[in-house]
Short mmCIF file of C-alpha atoms in Angstrom, two decimals:
data_model
loop_
_atom_site.label_atom_id
_atom_site.label_comp_id
_atom_site.label_asym_id
_atom_site.label_seq_id
_atom_site.Cartn_x
_atom_site.Cartn_y
_atom_site.Cartn_z
CA MET L 1 75.63 84.58 105.44
CA ASN L 2 73.45 85.74 102.57
CA LEU L 3 74.67 87.73 99.55
CA THR L 4 73.25 91.05 100.84
CA SER L 5 75.02 90.66 104.20
CA ARG L 6 78.28 89.87 102.40
CA LYS L 7 77.93 92.97 100.19
CA ILE L 8 77.21 95.17 103.23
CA GLY L 9 80.20 93.66 105.02
CA LYS L 10 82.45 94.32 102.01
CA TYR L 11 81.09 97.87 101.75
CA ILE L 12 81.83 98.58 105.43
CA ALA L 13 85.29 97.01 105.11
CA GLY L 14 85.91 99.15 102.02
CA ILE L 15 84.94 102.35 103.82
CA THR L 16 87.14 101.42 106.78
CA LEU L 17 90.12 100.72 104.51
CA SER L 18 89.53 103.95 102.59
CA LEU L 19 89.53 105.98 105.78
CA THR L 20 92.65 104.20 107.00
CA VAL L 21 94.47 104.97 103.75
CA ALA L 22 93.15 108.54 103.66
CA PHE L 23 94.20 109.35 107.22
CA SER L 24 97.50 107.49 107.28
CA GLY L 25 100.60 109.46 106.55
CA SER L 26 104.07 110.29 107.59
CA THR L 27 104.71 111.98 110.91
CA LEU L 28 108.12 113.11 109.73
CA ILE L 29 108.59 116.72 108.77
CA ALA L 30 109.67 116.94 105.15
CA PRO L 31 110.51 119.85 102.90
CA LYS L 32 107.35 121.36 101.40
CA GLN L 33 108.17 120.27 97.84
CA VAL L 34 108.64 116.62 98.87
CA GLU L 35 105.62 116.86 101.16
CA ALA L 36 103.46 118.18 98.29
CA ALA L 37 104.61 115.40 95.93
CA THR L 38 103.94 112.76 98.60
CA ALA L 39 100.51 114.25 99.35
CA SER L 40 99.68 114.27 95.64
CA ALA L 41 100.70 110.61 95.17
CA SER L 42 98.84 109.65 98.34
CA SER L 43 95.75 111.50 97.14
CA THR L 44 95.92 109.80 93.73
CA ALA L 45 96.38 106.40 95.38
CA SER L 46 93.34 107.04 97.58
CA LYS L 47 91.32 107.95 94.49
CA VAL L 48 92.48 104.82 92.63
CA ILE L 49 91.52 102.61 95.55
CA SER L 50 88.20 104.39 96.05
CA VAL L 51 87.28 104.03 92.37
CA GLY L 52 88.33 100.36 92.38
CA LYS L 53 86.26 99.57 95.46
CA ARG L 54 83.12 100.84 93.72
CA TYR L 55 83.34 97.68 91.62
CA LEU L 56 83.65 95.13 94.44
CA GLY L 57 81.73 92.04 93.38
CA THR L 58 81.77 92.90 89.66
CA PRO L 59 82.11 89.60 87.77
CA TYR L 60 85.42 88.32 86.42
CA VAL L 61 85.47 87.42 82.73
CA PHE L 62 88.77 86.48 81.09
CA GLY L 63 89.38 88.80 78.14
CA ALA L 64 86.70 91.27 79.28
CA SER L 65 86.34 94.22 76.94
CA ALA L 66 88.29 97.34 77.90
CA GLY L 67 86.45 100.47 78.94
CA GLN L 68 83.24 98.89 80.24
CA THR L 69 82.21 97.95 83.79
CA ARG L 70 79.86 94.93 83.40
CA SER L 71 82.80 92.59 83.96
CA PHE L 72 86.58 92.78 84.22
CA ASP L 73 89.66 90.64 83.98
CA CYS L 74 92.62 91.70 86.10
CA SER L 75 94.22 94.04 83.56
CA SER L 76 91.00 95.55 82.19
CA PHE L 77 90.16 96.36 85.83
CA THR L 78 93.46 98.13 86.55
CA GLN L 79 93.38 99.87 83.16
CA TYR L 80 89.84 101.16 83.81
CA VAL L 81 90.45 102.24 87.41
CA TYR L 82 93.63 104.16 86.64
CA LYS L 83 92.05 105.80 83.59
CA GLN L 84 89.41 107.28 85.90
CA VAL L 85 92.17 109.25 87.67
CA GLY L 86 93.90 110.28 84.44
CA ILE L 87 96.56 107.53 84.20
CA SER L 88 96.72 105.54 80.96
CA LEU L 89 97.85 101.92 81.10
CA PRO L 90 98.24 99.32 78.34
CA ARG L 91 95.60 96.55 78.16
CA SER L 92 97.51 93.43 79.26
CA SER L 93 99.12 92.70 82.62
CA LYS L 94 102.39 91.85 80.85
CA SER L 95 102.40 95.24 79.09
CA GLN L 96 101.34 97.06 82.25
CA SER L 97 104.35 95.53 84.02
CA LYS L 98 106.57 97.75 81.87
CA SER L 99 104.74 100.99 82.78
CA GLY L 100 105.89 103.48 85.39
CA ARG L 101 108.96 102.66 87.43
CA PHE L 102 110.14 99.61 89.32
CA VAL L 103 109.44 99.43 93.04
CA SER L 104 110.74 96.66 95.28
CA LYS L 105 108.36 94.44 97.22
CA SER L 106 109.66 95.91 100.48
CA GLN L 107 108.84 99.45 99.31
CA LEU L 108 105.25 98.92 98.18
CA GLN L 109 102.93 101.87 98.70
CA PRO L 110 99.18 102.17 98.18
CA GLY L 111 98.41 102.47 94.47
CA ASP L 112 101.40 100.42 93.30
CA LEU L 113 100.71 97.64 90.80
CA ILE L 114 101.80 94.11 91.75
CA PHE L 115 102.47 91.55 89.00
CA SER L 116 102.43 87.79 89.44
CA ASP L 117 103.05 84.64 87.41
CA THR L 118 100.26 82.51 88.85
CA ASN L 119 100.71 79.82 86.17
CA ARG L 120 104.42 79.59 87.04
CA ASP L 121 105.26 79.48 83.36
CA GLY L 122 107.70 82.40 83.38
CA SER L 123 105.19 84.96 82.11
CA ILE L 124 103.30 87.64 84.02
CA ASN L 125 99.58 86.85 83.96
CA HIS L 126 98.07 88.75 86.90
CA VAL L 127 98.01 92.35 88.12
CA SER L 128 96.60 93.75 91.34
CA ILE L 129 96.55 97.12 93.12
CA TYR L 130 98.38 97.35 96.44
CA MET L 131 96.11 99.03 99.01
CA GLY L 132 98.54 99.16 101.93
CA ASN L 133 98.24 97.17 105.15
CA ASN L 134 99.02 93.91 103.31
CA LYS L 135 95.86 94.14 101.15
CA ILE L 136 95.39 94.05 97.38
CA LEU L 137 92.45 95.06 95.21
CA HIS L 138 92.00 92.92 92.11
CA THR L 139 89.78 90.54 90.21
CA TYR L 140 90.30 86.89 89.40
CA ARG L 141 88.39 83.70 88.76
CA LYS L 142 84.77 83.41 87.74
CA GLY L 143 82.55 83.45 90.82
CA ILE L 144 84.86 85.76 92.80
CA GLY L 145 85.18 88.93 90.73
CA VAL L 146 86.56 92.19 92.07
CA THR L 147 87.67 91.61 95.64
CA ILE L 148 90.12 92.58 98.35
CA SER L 149 92.68 89.93 99.34
CA THR L 150 95.57 89.57 101.73
CA PHE L 151 98.91 89.81 99.92
CA LYS L 152 101.57 88.31 102.20
CA GLY L 153 101.56 84.52 101.96
CA SER L 154 98.97 84.49 99.15
CA THR L 155 99.32 82.98 95.70
CA TRP L 156 100.02 86.48 94.39
CA ASP L 157 102.85 86.91 96.88
CA LYS L 158 104.29 83.43 96.24
CA THR L 159 104.24 84.02 92.46
CA TYR L 160 105.27 87.71 92.68
CA VAL L 161 107.41 88.89 89.78
CA THR L 162 107.62 92.68 90.08
CA ALA L 163 105.82 95.84 91.11
CA ARG L 164 105.50 99.19 89.38
CA ARG L 165 104.64 102.70 90.53
CA VAL L 166 102.62 104.45 87.84
CA MET L 167 101.63 107.60 89.78
#
């Protein structure tokens, strides 16, 4: 499969996932105030994911400069994407892991940040965006860049430390 075919495949997968997230929702009837808050968070999560997917394939560079889009590391990516929807995050994954509020792994919702200790040295060193449906949007390793990965059973799941809701 050539590079162009892979990009087209990723683009189609991205559109499909965006539509799935955009049209998924609760079938329960909730009070209007709760319903409005849920719709707002869901809308923000959809925007975060949509913005992030624009950068699929963007190169990974450890220590990439904040605020630019030529390359990202995991935390410059999340910082940039959330800033585009009006949410400020600190620069490092470790600092980002203290933002927002704790959410348990079993309660993950699209737009939540997932933090991992991939070096297994007791320190958070990776952040990704939960997309829903067991998928994460993130960037890692030179040659891979911004990508969508499966969460359950992955390195990021096996080295999971915490998750935060920043919306």
